[in-house]
Coordinates of C-alpha atoms in Angstrom, one line a residue:
X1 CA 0.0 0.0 0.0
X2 CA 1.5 3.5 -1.2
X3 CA 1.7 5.7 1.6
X4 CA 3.3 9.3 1.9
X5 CA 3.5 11.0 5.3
X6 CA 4.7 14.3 5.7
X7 CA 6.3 15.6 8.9
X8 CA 8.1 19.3 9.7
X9 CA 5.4 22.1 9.4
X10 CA 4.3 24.8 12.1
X11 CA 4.2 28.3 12.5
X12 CA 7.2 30.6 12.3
X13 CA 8.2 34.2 12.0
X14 CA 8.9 35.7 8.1
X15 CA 12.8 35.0 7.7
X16 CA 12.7 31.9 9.9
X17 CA 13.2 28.5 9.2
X18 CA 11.5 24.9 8.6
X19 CA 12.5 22.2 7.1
X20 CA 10.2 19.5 6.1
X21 CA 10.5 15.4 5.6
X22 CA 8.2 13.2 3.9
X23 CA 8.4 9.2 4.1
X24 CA 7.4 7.2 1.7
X25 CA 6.4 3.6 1.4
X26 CA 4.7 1.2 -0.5
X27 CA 6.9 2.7 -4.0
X28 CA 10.3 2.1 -5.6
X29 CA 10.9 5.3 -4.1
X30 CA 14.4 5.6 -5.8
X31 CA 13.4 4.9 -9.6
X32 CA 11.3 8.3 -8.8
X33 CA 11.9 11.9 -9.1
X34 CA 10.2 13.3 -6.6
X35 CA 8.3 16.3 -6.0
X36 CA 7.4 18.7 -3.4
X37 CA 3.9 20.4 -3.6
X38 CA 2.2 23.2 -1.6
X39 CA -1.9 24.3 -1.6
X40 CA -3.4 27.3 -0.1
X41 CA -7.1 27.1 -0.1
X42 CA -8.9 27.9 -2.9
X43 CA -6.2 27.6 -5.3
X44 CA -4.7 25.0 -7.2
X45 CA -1.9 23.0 -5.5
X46 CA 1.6 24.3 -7.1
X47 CA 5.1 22.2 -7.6
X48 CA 7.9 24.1 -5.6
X49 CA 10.9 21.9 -6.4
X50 CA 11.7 18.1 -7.7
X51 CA 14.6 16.2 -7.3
X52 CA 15.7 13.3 -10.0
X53 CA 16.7 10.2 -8.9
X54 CA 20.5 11.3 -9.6
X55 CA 20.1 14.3 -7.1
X56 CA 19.3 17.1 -9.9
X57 CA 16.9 19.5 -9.0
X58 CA 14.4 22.4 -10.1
X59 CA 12.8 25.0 -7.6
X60 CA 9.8 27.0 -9.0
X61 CA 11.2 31.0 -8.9
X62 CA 9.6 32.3 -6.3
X63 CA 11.5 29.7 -4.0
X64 CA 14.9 29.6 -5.8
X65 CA 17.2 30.7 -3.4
X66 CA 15.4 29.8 -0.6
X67 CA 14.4 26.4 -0.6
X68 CA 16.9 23.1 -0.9
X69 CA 15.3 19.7 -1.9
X70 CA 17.3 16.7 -0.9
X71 CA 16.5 12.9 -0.9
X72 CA 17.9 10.2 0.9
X73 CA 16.9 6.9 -1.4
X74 CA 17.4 4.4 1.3
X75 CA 15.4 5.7 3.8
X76 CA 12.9 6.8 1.0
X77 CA 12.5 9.8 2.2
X78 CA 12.8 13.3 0.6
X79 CA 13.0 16.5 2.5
X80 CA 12.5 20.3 1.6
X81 CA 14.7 22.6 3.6
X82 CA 13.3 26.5 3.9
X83 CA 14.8 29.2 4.5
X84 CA 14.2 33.2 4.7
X85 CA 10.7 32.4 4.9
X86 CA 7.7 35.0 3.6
X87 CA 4.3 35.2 4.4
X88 CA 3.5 33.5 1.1
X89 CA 4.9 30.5 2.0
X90 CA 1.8 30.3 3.8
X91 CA 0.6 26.5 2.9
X92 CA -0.2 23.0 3.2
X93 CA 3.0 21.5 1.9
X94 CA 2.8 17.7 0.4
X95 CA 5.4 15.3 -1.5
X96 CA 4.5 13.1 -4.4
X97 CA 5.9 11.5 -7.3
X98 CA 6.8 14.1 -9.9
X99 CA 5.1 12.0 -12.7
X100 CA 2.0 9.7 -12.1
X101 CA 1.1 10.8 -8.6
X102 CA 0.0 8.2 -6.1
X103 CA -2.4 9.2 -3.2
X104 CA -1.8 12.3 -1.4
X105 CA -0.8 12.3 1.9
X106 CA -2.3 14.7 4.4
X107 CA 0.4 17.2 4.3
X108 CA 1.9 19.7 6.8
X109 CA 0.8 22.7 7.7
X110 CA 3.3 25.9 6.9
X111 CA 2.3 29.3 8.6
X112 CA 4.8 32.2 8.1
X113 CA 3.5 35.2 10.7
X114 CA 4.6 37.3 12.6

């Protein structure tokens, strides 16, 4: 059974930092690039960054700079490391396969307030 649990959200001041995990299980997780995601209600859920199974990796511009993706294939898990946080970061943040998506997970919540 595919599962993906994502772990790391919470609340933190603009310029502060988070960084997020997300386990997967049930996939070949390393024959995957994998993506991470982020929704804010009433919009359409966006791709921030990927990472290829080799370690290459794209960040959507409004994170470039910011935001590091990283994977660790035998623990199957991929993480998203943010930094200089803004207000818009404000989101539910979720993994998934880059292509082919299994089941969402439930996310984790990112506030950025002061």
């Amino acid at each position: 059974q595919v599962q993906l649990v994502e772990s790391g959200g919470g609340l933190v001041q603009p310029g502060g930092s988070l960084k997020l995990s997300c386990a997967a299980s049930g996939i070949i997780f390393s024959s995957y690039i994998m993506g991470w995601y982020r929704q804010v209600p009433g919009k359409q859920r966006e791709l921030v960054a990927y990472i290829t199974r080799g370690g290459s990796d794209y960040y959507t511009d409004s994170v470039k700079g910011r935001f590091t993706i990283s994977r660790d294939n035998p623990k199957n898990t991929v993480n998203l490391q943010m930094n200089s946080l803004k207000p818009e970061d404000t989101a539910v943040y979720y993994c998934n396969k880059f292509t082919s998506p299994v089941r969402w997970g439930q996310g984790t919540q990112v506030t950025v307030s002061s």
